[in-house]
Short mmCIF file of C-alpha atoms in Angstrom, two decimals:
data_model
loop_
_atom_site.label_atom_id
_atom_site.label_comp_id
_atom_site.label_asym_id
_atom_site.label_seq_id
_atom_site.Cartn_x
_atom_site.Cartn_y
_atom_site.Cartn_z
CA MET A 87 94.47 -204.59 -65.82
CA ASN A 88 91.55 -204.84 -63.10
CA ASN A 89 92.14 -205.99 -60.88
CA GLN A 90 96.15 -204.06 -60.23
CA PRO A 91 96.32 -201.37 -57.68
CA VAL A 92 95.59 -198.23 -58.93
CA ARG A 93 98.95 -196.18 -60.28
CA VAL A 94 99.14 -193.16 -61.96
CA ARG A 95 101.86 -190.78 -62.73
CA PHE A 96 102.75 -187.02 -63.60
CA ALA A 97 104.98 -186.34 -66.23
CA PRO A 98 105.95 -183.23 -67.25
CA SER A 99 109.08 -181.89 -69.22
CA PRO A 100 111.32 -179.53 -67.61
CA THR A 101 111.45 -176.75 -69.79
CA GLY A 102 110.06 -174.32 -67.64
CA PRO A 103 106.90 -173.04 -65.02
CA LEU A 104 104.28 -175.71 -63.87
CA HIS A 105 101.30 -174.01 -66.09
CA ALA A 106 98.05 -174.25 -64.49
CA GLY A 107 96.59 -176.93 -66.65
CA GLY A 108 99.87 -179.19 -65.54
CA VAL A 109 98.83 -178.20 -61.68
CA ARG A 110 95.35 -179.61 -62.51
CA THR A 111 96.43 -182.58 -64.07
CA ALA A 112 98.49 -183.71 -61.14
CA LEU A 113 95.79 -182.88 -58.85
CA TYR A 114 93.33 -185.21 -60.65
CA ASN A 115 96.20 -188.10 -60.84
CA TYR A 116 96.60 -187.29 -56.94
CA LEU A 117 92.65 -187.33 -56.49
CA PHE A 118 92.08 -190.11 -57.88
CA ALA A 119 95.24 -192.29 -56.98
CA ARG A 120 94.06 -191.54 -52.93
CA GLN A 121 90.64 -192.71 -53.94
CA GLN A 122 91.58 -195.20 -54.92
CA GLY A 123 94.34 -196.86 -52.53
CA GLY A 124 96.72 -196.06 -55.78
CA GLN A 125 100.46 -194.23 -55.73
CA MET A 126 101.06 -191.60 -57.54
CA LEU A 127 104.64 -191.08 -59.12
CA LEU A 128 106.55 -188.49 -60.49
CA ARG A 129 108.04 -189.18 -63.62
CA ILE A 130 110.80 -186.00 -65.43
CA GLU A 131 109.98 -186.43 -69.03
CA ASP A 132 113.62 -184.76 -70.67
CA THR A 133 114.08 -186.30 -73.28
CA ASP A 134 114.14 -183.09 -75.57
CA GLN A 135 117.45 -181.94 -74.24
CA ASN A 136 116.93 -178.88 -76.45
CA ARG A 137 114.21 -177.90 -74.34
CA TYR A 138 115.85 -178.14 -70.98
CA VAL A 139 115.66 -175.13 -68.69
CA PRO A 140 117.68 -175.24 -65.37
CA GLY A 141 115.89 -174.48 -61.90
CA ALA A 142 112.37 -176.22 -64.22
CA GLU A 143 112.52 -179.79 -61.91
CA GLU A 144 112.75 -178.19 -58.77
CA TYR A 145 109.96 -175.83 -59.82
CA ILE A 146 108.01 -178.45 -60.48
CA LEU A 147 109.08 -180.35 -56.68
CA GLU A 148 108.47 -177.84 -54.63
CA ALA A 149 105.45 -176.22 -56.44
CA LEU A 150 103.22 -180.14 -56.20
CA GLU A 151 104.99 -179.99 -52.15
CA TRP A 152 102.82 -176.91 -52.33
CA LEU A 153 99.89 -177.63 -53.43
CA GLY A 154 99.63 -180.35 -50.39
CA VAL A 155 100.24 -183.47 -54.40
CA LYS A 156 102.67 -185.94 -52.31
CA ILE A 157 104.36 -188.11 -54.72
CA ASP A 158 104.88 -191.69 -53.21
CA GLU A 159 107.82 -192.58 -55.36
CA GLY A 160 110.42 -190.36 -58.38
CA PRO A 161 113.23 -188.40 -58.78
CA GLN A 162 113.52 -187.51 -54.59
CA GLN A 163 111.45 -190.64 -53.05
CA GLY A 164 113.59 -192.94 -55.27
CA GLY A 165 111.18 -195.80 -55.84
CA PRO A 166 111.62 -199.92 -57.28
CA ASN A 167 111.49 -197.89 -61.03
CA ALA A 168 114.02 -195.72 -60.21
CA PRO A 169 115.22 -194.18 -62.08
CA TYR A 170 112.73 -191.60 -62.73
CA ARG A 171 114.03 -189.09 -65.29
CA GLN A 172 113.73 -190.92 -69.17
CA SER A 173 117.44 -189.39 -70.10
CA GLU A 174 118.76 -191.78 -66.63
CA ARG A 175 117.01 -194.34 -68.66
CA LYS A 176 118.27 -193.85 -71.65
CA GLU A 177 119.50 -197.09 -72.71
CA MET A 178 116.30 -199.27 -72.22
CA TYR A 179 114.21 -197.41 -74.87
CA MET A 180 116.82 -198.09 -77.89
CA GLU A 181 116.11 -202.01 -77.23
CA TYR A 182 112.09 -201.35 -77.63
CA ALA A 183 112.83 -199.48 -81.05
CA GLU A 184 114.79 -202.52 -82.00
CA LYS A 185 111.79 -205.15 -81.63
CA LEU A 186 110.28 -202.87 -82.86
CA ILE A 187 112.22 -203.36 -86.31
CA ARG A 188 113.31 -206.92 -85.86
CA GLU A 189 109.31 -207.92 -86.11
CA GLY A 190 108.73 -205.51 -88.12
CA LYS A 191 106.38 -202.20 -87.41
CA ALA A 192 108.98 -200.05 -86.97
CA TYR A 193 112.36 -199.03 -89.31
CA TYR A 194 115.81 -197.22 -89.75
CA ALA A 195 114.68 -193.34 -92.14
CA PHE A 196 118.01 -192.03 -93.39
CA ASP A 197 116.81 -188.57 -94.50
CA THR A 198 117.91 -185.48 -94.32
CA ALA A 199 115.86 -182.54 -93.05
CA GLU A 200 116.56 -181.20 -96.44
CA GLU A 201 115.35 -183.93 -97.80
CA LEU A 202 112.24 -184.07 -95.63
CA ASP A 203 111.57 -180.59 -96.85
CA GLU A 204 110.87 -181.60 -100.33
CA MET A 205 108.68 -184.02 -100.03
CA ARG A 206 106.55 -181.72 -97.64
CA LYS A 207 107.00 -179.15 -100.77
CA ARG A 208 105.68 -181.94 -103.43
CA LEU A 209 103.19 -183.27 -101.52
CA GLU A 210 102.05 -179.77 -100.68
CA ALA A 211 102.23 -179.00 -104.68
CA ALA A 212 100.35 -181.38 -105.58
CA LYS A 213 97.36 -181.29 -103.09
CA VAL A 214 97.67 -183.34 -100.29
CA ALA A 215 95.66 -182.82 -97.84
CA ALA A 216 98.22 -183.70 -95.34
CA ALA A 217 102.21 -183.55 -96.02
CA GLN A 218 102.89 -186.74 -93.90
CA TYR A 219 105.52 -189.41 -93.66
CA ASN A 220 102.88 -191.83 -94.24
CA ALA A 221 102.81 -195.72 -95.40
CA ILE A 222 102.80 -194.34 -99.02
CA THR A 223 105.21 -191.52 -98.88
CA ARG A 224 107.67 -193.11 -96.69
CA MET A 225 108.50 -195.71 -99.74
CA GLU A 226 109.98 -192.39 -101.95
CA MET A 227 112.31 -191.88 -99.19
CA LYS A 228 115.50 -193.28 -97.74
CA ASN A 229 114.87 -196.14 -95.20
CA SER A 230 115.83 -199.72 -94.45
CA LEU A 231 112.21 -200.00 -96.29
CA THR A 232 114.22 -198.22 -99.41
CA LEU A 233 117.64 -200.23 -99.13
CA SER A 234 118.55 -203.22 -99.56
CA ALA A 235 119.66 -205.09 -96.66
CA GLU A 236 123.62 -204.36 -97.04
CA GLU A 237 123.01 -200.53 -98.02
CA THR A 238 120.97 -200.23 -94.51
CA LYS A 239 124.18 -201.65 -93.00
CA SER A 240 126.84 -199.73 -93.88
CA ARG A 241 125.06 -196.53 -93.55
CA LEU A 242 124.22 -197.90 -89.74
CA GLU A 243 127.92 -198.92 -89.43
CA SER A 244 129.46 -195.39 -91.36
CA GLY A 245 127.84 -193.80 -88.63
CA MET A 246 124.99 -191.68 -90.67
CA PRO A 247 122.70 -190.21 -88.95
CA TYR A 248 119.68 -191.83 -88.37
CA VAL A 249 116.02 -192.24 -87.24
CA ILE A 250 113.61 -194.60 -86.46
CA ARG A 251 110.16 -194.28 -86.86
CA MET A 252 107.00 -196.24 -86.24
CA LYS A 253 105.88 -198.40 -89.26
CA ILE A 254 101.78 -197.83 -89.52
CA MET A 255 100.19 -200.71 -91.05
CA PRO A 256 97.16 -199.75 -93.38
CA LYS A 257 93.36 -200.54 -92.56
CA GLU A 258 93.55 -200.98 -88.74
CA ASP A 259 91.12 -199.49 -86.90
CA ILE A 260 92.33 -198.19 -83.58
CA ARG A 261 89.61 -198.28 -80.86
CA PHE A 262 89.72 -197.06 -76.78
CA ASN A 263 87.45 -196.15 -74.17
CA ASP A 264 88.45 -193.10 -72.70
CA LEU A 265 87.07 -192.43 -69.23
CA ILE A 266 85.74 -188.47 -70.35
CA ARG A 267 85.28 -188.50 -73.62
CA GLY A 268 83.71 -192.21 -74.46
CA TRP A 269 84.33 -194.70 -77.88
CA ILE A 270 86.80 -193.05 -79.85
CA VAL A 271 88.34 -195.39 -83.18
CA VAL A 272 90.44 -193.71 -85.15
CA HIS A 273 91.41 -195.35 -88.86
CA SER A 274 95.76 -196.28 -88.77
CA SER A 275 95.61 -193.86 -92.89
CA GLN A 276 95.10 -190.76 -90.24
CA ILE A 277 98.44 -191.00 -88.45
CA ASP A 278 102.05 -191.15 -89.81
CA ASP A 279 105.27 -192.81 -89.38
CA LYS A 280 105.93 -190.71 -86.28
CA VAL A 281 109.22 -191.05 -85.37
CA LEU A 282 110.59 -193.12 -82.16
CA MET A 283 113.95 -192.47 -81.47
CA LYS A 284 115.77 -189.26 -82.73
CA SER A 285 119.32 -188.69 -84.49
CA ASP A 286 120.82 -187.97 -80.81
CA GLY A 287 120.25 -191.35 -79.60
CA MET A 288 117.11 -189.50 -77.60
CA PRO A 289 113.34 -191.02 -77.57
CA THR A 290 110.51 -189.65 -78.60
CA TYR A 291 107.67 -188.41 -76.12
CA HIS A 292 105.99 -191.21 -77.65
CA LEU A 293 108.12 -194.71 -77.35
CA ALA A 294 109.80 -193.39 -73.78
CA ASN A 295 105.85 -192.58 -72.71
CA ILE A 296 104.38 -195.68 -73.58
CA VAL A 297 108.15 -197.54 -72.38
CA ASP A 298 108.18 -196.08 -68.18
CA ASP A 299 103.96 -196.40 -67.82
CA HIS A 300 104.33 -199.89 -68.68
CA LEU A 301 107.14 -200.99 -66.87
CA MET A 302 106.53 -198.63 -63.85
CA GLY A 303 103.19 -200.62 -64.02
CA ILE A 304 100.49 -197.67 -64.78
CA THR A 305 97.23 -198.31 -64.99
CA HIS A 306 95.89 -194.83 -65.81
CA VAL A 307 97.04 -192.18 -67.92
CA ILE A 308 95.48 -189.43 -67.32
CA ARG A 309 96.87 -185.81 -69.23
CA GLY A 310 96.05 -182.64 -70.63
CA GLU A 311 93.22 -182.85 -74.24
CA GLU A 312 96.27 -181.74 -76.01
CA TRP A 313 97.52 -185.14 -75.90
CA LEU A 314 93.76 -186.53 -77.13
CA PRO A 315 95.39 -186.85 -81.04
CA SER A 316 98.25 -189.11 -80.13
CA ALA A 317 96.64 -191.42 -78.02
CA PRO A 318 95.57 -193.76 -81.02
CA LEU A 319 99.28 -193.39 -82.22
CA HIS A 320 100.28 -194.94 -78.50
CA VAL A 321 97.21 -197.68 -78.58
CA LEU A 322 99.43 -198.87 -81.89
CA LEU A 323 102.59 -198.75 -80.07
CA TYR A 324 101.05 -201.01 -77.04
CA ARG A 325 99.48 -203.09 -79.66
CA TYR A 326 103.09 -203.22 -81.68
CA LEU A 327 105.16 -204.00 -78.03
CA GLY A 328 102.60 -206.94 -77.19
CA TRP A 329 101.26 -204.67 -74.34
CA GLU A 330 98.04 -204.33 -75.64
CA SER A 331 96.07 -206.72 -72.42
CA THR A 332 97.75 -204.52 -69.46
CA MET A 333 97.54 -200.93 -71.35
CA PRO A 334 96.44 -198.55 -68.60
CA GLN A 335 93.01 -196.74 -69.25
CA PHE A 336 93.10 -192.65 -70.35
CA ALA A 337 91.12 -189.77 -68.87
CA HIS A 338 91.82 -186.68 -71.72
CA LEU A 339 91.67 -183.81 -69.39
CA PRO A 340 89.00 -180.31 -70.92
CA LEU A 341 91.58 -177.67 -71.69
CA LEU A 342 91.27 -174.40 -69.49
CA LEU A 343 90.57 -171.53 -71.76
CA LYS A 344 91.02 -167.81 -71.50
CA PRO A 345 88.79 -165.62 -69.22
CA ASP A 346 86.29 -164.35 -71.53
CA GLY A 347 86.41 -168.57 -72.44
CA ASN A 348 87.38 -167.86 -76.01
CA GLY A 349 90.82 -170.22 -76.81
CA LYS A 350 93.33 -171.95 -74.94
CA LEU A 351 94.70 -170.29 -71.66
CA SER A 352 98.23 -168.83 -72.51
CA LYS A 353 101.15 -166.94 -70.07
CA ARG A 354 100.44 -163.75 -72.48
CA ASP A 355 96.53 -163.89 -71.28
CA ALA A 356 98.12 -163.90 -67.63
CA ASP A 357 100.21 -161.06 -68.12
CA LEU A 358 97.68 -158.58 -70.37
CA GLY A 359 95.35 -159.37 -67.25
CA GLY A 360 98.08 -159.18 -64.19
CA PHE A 361 97.31 -162.31 -63.33
CA PRO A 362 99.34 -165.70 -62.46
CA ILE A 363 98.57 -168.89 -63.74
CA PHE A 364 101.67 -170.74 -62.63
CA PRO A 365 101.75 -172.31 -58.71
CA LEU A 366 104.74 -170.41 -57.67
CA GLN A 367 106.79 -166.77 -59.45
CA TRP A 368 109.11 -168.27 -61.79
CA THR A 369 112.17 -166.05 -62.84
CA ASP A 370 113.64 -167.12 -66.31
CA PRO A 371 116.61 -168.00 -66.25
CA VAL A 372 117.72 -166.48 -69.24
CA THR A 373 116.04 -163.47 -69.34
CA GLY A 374 115.71 -162.88 -65.16
CA ASP A 375 111.54 -161.95 -66.78
CA LYS A 376 109.63 -162.89 -63.73
CA ALA A 377 106.15 -164.11 -64.20
CA LYS A 378 103.61 -163.91 -61.06
CA GLY A 379 102.88 -167.64 -58.57
CA PHE A 380 99.75 -167.86 -56.68
CA ARG A 381 101.66 -168.51 -53.91
CA GLU A 382 103.80 -165.07 -54.11
CA GLU A 383 100.46 -163.22 -54.83
CA GLY A 384 98.88 -164.34 -51.18
CA TYR A 385 96.78 -167.18 -52.68
CA LEU A 386 96.42 -169.97 -49.76
CA PRO A 387 97.98 -173.72 -50.64
CA GLN A 388 94.42 -174.69 -49.91
CA ALA A 389 92.89 -172.31 -51.91
CA THR A 390 94.51 -172.67 -55.38
CA ALA A 391 94.10 -176.81 -54.98
CA ASN A 392 90.27 -176.24 -54.73
CA PHE A 393 89.96 -173.44 -57.13
CA LEU A 394 92.21 -175.32 -60.25
CA ALA A 395 90.27 -179.02 -58.66
CA LEU A 396 86.96 -177.41 -59.88
CA LEU A 397 88.32 -175.38 -63.33
CA GLY A 398 86.43 -179.14 -64.99
CA TRP A 399 85.03 -180.92 -61.92
CA ASN A 400 82.13 -181.12 -59.80
CA ALA A 401 80.70 -182.85 -57.20
CA GLY A 402 77.08 -182.81 -58.32
CA THR A 403 75.85 -180.66 -55.37
CA GLU A 404 75.76 -177.39 -54.95
CA GLN A 405 79.36 -177.40 -52.43
CA GLU A 406 82.05 -175.46 -53.20
CA LEU A 407 84.43 -175.63 -50.53
CA PHE A 408 86.21 -178.73 -50.55
CA SER A 409 89.59 -179.80 -48.29
CA MET A 410 91.29 -182.57 -50.02
CA GLU A 411 90.24 -185.12 -47.91
CA GLU A 412 87.01 -183.81 -49.52
CA MET A 413 88.20 -184.09 -52.91
CA ILE A 414 90.20 -187.33 -53.04
CA ARG A 415 86.70 -188.07 -51.14
CA THR A 416 84.24 -187.43 -53.59
CA PHE A 417 86.38 -187.10 -56.84
CA SER A 418 85.03 -189.41 -60.46
CA PHE A 419 85.63 -189.19 -63.79
CA ASP A 420 82.01 -188.85 -64.32
CA ARG A 421 81.91 -185.43 -63.29
CA VAL A 422 85.32 -184.41 -64.99
CA HIS A 423 83.67 -182.74 -68.18
CA LYS A 424 84.10 -182.67 -72.24
CA ALA A 425 84.59 -179.19 -72.63
CA GLY A 426 86.75 -176.51 -71.96
CA ALA A 427 87.23 -174.52 -68.35
CA ARG A 428 87.13 -170.62 -68.49
CA PHE A 429 89.55 -169.82 -65.90
CA ASP A 430 88.02 -166.95 -63.95
CA ILE A 431 90.54 -165.42 -61.66
CA GLN A 432 88.01 -163.67 -59.52
CA LYS A 433 86.58 -166.75 -58.37
CA ALA A 434 90.33 -167.40 -57.28
CA ASN A 435 89.68 -164.50 -54.93
CA TRP A 436 86.56 -165.13 -54.05
CA PHE A 437 88.06 -169.13 -52.70
CA ASN A 438 90.85 -167.30 -51.20
CA GLN A 439 88.96 -165.24 -49.06
CA GLN A 440 86.77 -168.17 -47.80
CA TYR A 441 89.57 -170.20 -47.01
CA LEU A 442 91.50 -166.58 -45.94
CA LYS A 443 88.28 -166.57 -43.28
CA GLN A 444 88.89 -169.83 -41.86
CA LEU A 445 93.01 -169.85 -41.44
CA ASP A 446 94.59 -169.56 -37.95
CA ASP A 447 95.10 -165.95 -36.77
CA GLN A 448 98.03 -166.78 -35.55
CA GLU A 449 98.82 -167.98 -39.26
CA ILE A 450 97.85 -164.93 -40.32
CA ILE A 451 99.75 -162.82 -37.47
CA ALA A 452 102.83 -164.86 -38.54
CA GLN A 453 102.53 -163.88 -42.41
CA LEU A 454 101.27 -160.38 -41.67
CA LYS A 455 104.71 -159.60 -39.14
CA PRO A 456 107.21 -159.49 -42.45
CA LEU A 457 105.11 -156.93 -44.57
CA TYR A 458 104.77 -154.37 -41.38
CA GLN A 459 108.08 -154.74 -40.97
CA GLN A 460 108.55 -153.53 -45.13
CA LYS A 461 105.74 -150.82 -44.33
CA SER A 462 108.47 -149.85 -41.75
CA ILE A 463 105.43 -149.80 -39.49
CA SER A 464 105.81 -150.71 -35.86
CA VAL A 465 102.99 -152.58 -34.24
CA ASN A 466 103.43 -155.31 -31.42
CA GLU A 467 101.12 -159.07 -31.60
CA ASP A 468 98.18 -158.05 -29.63
CA GLN A 469 97.46 -155.13 -32.38
CA ILE A 470 98.29 -157.28 -35.33
CA ALA A 471 95.70 -159.61 -33.62
CA GLN A 472 93.35 -156.91 -32.97
CA ILE A 473 93.66 -155.74 -36.41
CA VAL A 474 93.02 -159.04 -37.70
CA HIS A 475 89.78 -159.51 -36.16
CA LEU A 476 88.46 -156.10 -37.66
CA LEU A 477 89.83 -156.95 -41.34
CA LYS A 478 89.68 -160.39 -41.49
CA ASP A 479 86.26 -161.03 -43.19
CA ARG A 480 86.77 -157.69 -45.62
CA VAL A 481 89.86 -159.04 -47.32
CA HIS A 482 90.54 -161.55 -50.36
CA PHE A 483 94.71 -161.96 -49.32
CA VAL A 484 96.34 -161.45 -46.27
CA ARG A 485 98.92 -158.57 -47.82
CA GLU A 486 95.15 -156.48 -48.04
CA ILE A 487 95.26 -156.23 -44.14
CA ALA A 488 98.64 -154.61 -43.99
CA ASP A 489 97.58 -152.74 -47.14
CA GLU A 490 93.70 -151.66 -46.17
CA SER A 491 95.23 -150.75 -41.61
CA VAL A 492 97.57 -148.08 -42.65
CA PHE A 493 94.95 -145.59 -41.73
CA LEU A 494 95.17 -146.81 -38.33
CA PHE A 495 99.10 -146.05 -38.12
CA HIS A 496 98.91 -142.44 -39.84
CA ALA A 497 95.88 -140.29 -39.34
CA PRO A 498 94.62 -138.85 -42.21
CA GLU A 499 95.70 -135.92 -43.91
CA THR A 500 92.85 -135.38 -46.18
CA TYR A 501 89.50 -136.41 -46.30
CA ASP A 502 86.83 -138.49 -48.77
CA GLN A 503 85.40 -135.32 -50.33
CA ASP A 504 82.19 -136.95 -51.34
CA THR A 505 81.79 -137.64 -47.36
CA ALA A 506 82.42 -134.37 -46.60
CA VAL A 507 80.43 -132.52 -48.82
CA LYS A 508 77.42 -134.36 -47.47
CA LYS A 509 77.82 -135.35 -43.94
CA TRP A 510 80.15 -132.73 -42.65
CA ASN A 511 77.82 -129.92 -40.97
CA GLU A 512 76.75 -128.66 -38.27
CA GLU A 513 75.05 -130.63 -36.22
CA ALA A 514 78.13 -133.20 -37.37
CA VAL A 515 80.18 -130.68 -36.24
CA ASN A 516 78.78 -129.80 -32.72
CA ALA A 517 78.24 -133.84 -32.08
CA ILE A 518 82.34 -134.55 -32.13
CA SER A 519 82.72 -131.62 -30.90
CA GLY A 520 80.21 -132.84 -27.80
CA PHE A 521 82.25 -136.79 -28.03
CA LYS A 522 85.96 -135.23 -28.28
CA ASP A 523 85.41 -133.29 -24.76
CA ALA A 524 83.36 -136.91 -23.33
CA LEU A 525 86.08 -138.52 -24.23
CA ALA A 526 88.48 -136.62 -22.78
CA GLY A 527 86.69 -137.66 -19.16
CA PHE A 528 86.79 -141.32 -20.20
CA GLU A 529 87.83 -143.18 -17.42
CA GLY A 530 88.24 -147.17 -17.93
CA SER A 531 88.93 -149.89 -21.05
CA PHE A 532 89.23 -148.44 -24.09
CA THR A 533 86.98 -150.77 -25.39
CA ALA A 534 85.20 -151.71 -28.38
CA HIS A 535 81.32 -151.57 -26.12
CA ASP A 536 82.52 -149.19 -24.18
CA ILE A 537 83.18 -146.57 -26.85
CA LYS A 538 80.08 -147.74 -28.50
CA ASP A 539 78.63 -146.86 -24.84
CA LYS A 540 79.49 -143.06 -24.53
CA LEU A 541 79.12 -142.08 -28.15
CA SER A 542 75.18 -143.38 -27.55
CA ALA A 543 74.99 -141.06 -24.56
CA THR A 544 76.43 -138.19 -25.77
CA MET A 545 74.50 -138.38 -28.69
CA GLU A 546 71.24 -138.91 -26.31
CA ASN A 547 72.69 -136.06 -24.39
CA LEU A 548 72.73 -133.97 -27.52
CA GLY A 549 69.51 -135.43 -29.36
CA VAL A 550 71.50 -135.86 -31.59
CA LYS A 551 70.74 -139.68 -33.62
CA MET A 552 73.16 -141.65 -33.93
CA GLY A 553 72.72 -142.90 -37.40
CA LYS A 554 72.86 -139.27 -38.64
CA ILE A 555 76.20 -138.70 -37.46
CA MET A 556 78.07 -142.37 -37.54
CA GLN A 557 79.98 -141.48 -41.21
CA ALA A 558 80.62 -138.00 -40.42
CA LEU A 559 82.45 -139.31 -37.68
CA ARG A 560 83.94 -142.46 -39.40
CA LEU A 561 85.39 -139.44 -41.19
CA ALA A 562 86.80 -137.70 -38.67
CA VAL A 563 88.67 -140.70 -37.76
CA THR A 564 90.33 -142.25 -41.40
CA GLY A 565 89.45 -139.83 -44.11
CA ALA A 566 86.85 -142.41 -45.60
CA GLY A 567 83.71 -142.62 -45.66
CA ALA A 568 83.22 -146.23 -45.51
CA GLY A 569 84.82 -148.89 -44.10
CA PRO A 570 85.31 -151.45 -41.35
CA ASP A 571 83.96 -151.76 -37.43
CA LEU A 572 84.54 -147.97 -35.65
CA MET A 573 84.03 -148.76 -32.35
CA ILE A 574 87.23 -151.74 -33.07
CA ILE A 575 88.96 -148.87 -34.94
CA MET A 576 89.14 -146.38 -32.13
CA GLU A 577 90.02 -149.27 -29.81
CA ILE A 578 92.85 -149.95 -31.38
CA LEU A 579 93.92 -146.65 -31.72
CA GLY A 580 93.23 -145.95 -28.03
CA LYS A 581 92.11 -142.49 -26.46
CA GLU A 582 94.44 -140.10 -27.27
CA GLU A 583 94.55 -140.70 -30.77
CA VAL A 584 90.77 -141.04 -31.68
CA ILE A 585 90.73 -137.18 -29.54
CA ARG A 586 94.16 -135.62 -31.44
CA ARG A 587 91.96 -137.00 -35.18
CA LEU A 588 89.27 -135.74 -33.77
CA GLU A 589 90.37 -131.71 -33.40
CA ASN A 590 92.17 -132.20 -36.52
CA ALA A 591 89.31 -133.54 -38.35
CA LEU A 592 87.72 -130.11 -36.30
CA ASP A 593 90.37 -127.98 -37.77
CA ARG A 594 91.06 -128.98 -41.17
CA LEU A 595 87.45 -130.14 -42.69
CA PRO A 596 86.12 -127.07 -42.84
CA ALA A 597 88.69 -126.05 -44.98
CA GLN A 598 88.91 -128.48 -47.38
CA ILE A 599 85.45 -127.92 -47.52
CA ARG A 600 85.73 -124.45 -49.08
CA LEU A 601 87.89 -125.27 -51.62
CA ALA A 602 86.55 -127.76 -52.98
#
């Protein structure tokens, strides 16, 4: 196994949108595969037809592509192990289930739902700790272990519904070394006789998962902690099928926790908190309900990948910003935590802000154009470039640039009351009046540098310190008491608009203050 090229798989079920935990699992698989020079497979585990949701598979493919997780073999790419949808591999699973039956490691079970329910009630009444179908209770049920060979054959030939259950041998120790959690030992008495083939002829996750991982040459199974209780059963299946020597190594990833750290992160937490936990927006095909997606909420794919990667892993340094190439180079299971990772959306916002600062201005301009169109704001590319320069370092999302720049296109009709009361005084009025008159005679290019020179010279002539009137000037121009570089704002507005806004403020502000 150690000499084999690394092959990992991401194996989601198409039952709805891909949760952040699933995305992180895919990402860790990808990072490890690329670091080891291996391959990443995508397998769609759609054996549970009752839970299949139309559009879910397409969603998974689009989400992985958006995040930059590249698949080497899968439903779209094809490959030597096709097909990559379990529903299309249905016939081969029965072959392995019947092999287990022939070797006495599985059996047919004909129990009805009512009989299974009666068994559970009987065990619960007897105060049995775990009401399970196991080595003891199976001898009281209707299966090929308790029925004669003739009766079993008769039932099968008559078309009576049945399942195939794994026959767990008593008094076995199951040991495996998890790459994150170390050695795990479980006694077979703690495992029940799981169903391997369902009555509809489809395999359960347990059998299909093991058969496919073996046939596809998977060397490492990297999956969520929720699968840890099933791992001993899977180790047994490898043993029973004679594949223990080529069994993949396991790595069970920590849970993603609620923002307060108490309990597993859920869609309800996201709905209540107003934040996304899905990579892309999801529309329920039945109800039409929409769930937020990182992409549609304005998160950049690089920022999202970086944020999710650090939920449970760190490089052992102070570094927080990692390109995909850097994550591939530094990823290690030694640095993956056992404890759950708290989902902090504020940290996601911080990551987005950092990546937005690094984003090429032309990319931001391209994203802003439709946002301004939606606001019915007419603006040319040069103006957008100025706005990006003004606001890029102050926001977390591109959309905030559009939202926070509206004041550039609509003169203030009201003014921040606290700033007006504190800063709009006789000295400010005289200074702003003087600056307005100085601008009227201003010639040449109306740049931030020249505007600052003109303001400085005017204040010097009036004997006023610039620091004393800057908030009042900002109030007159923008209506707010704080904000981005005022000189750049005035350059973007242009001379005529600045003069008009100063005149409006000189007319309106005294009345607003009186009414307060």
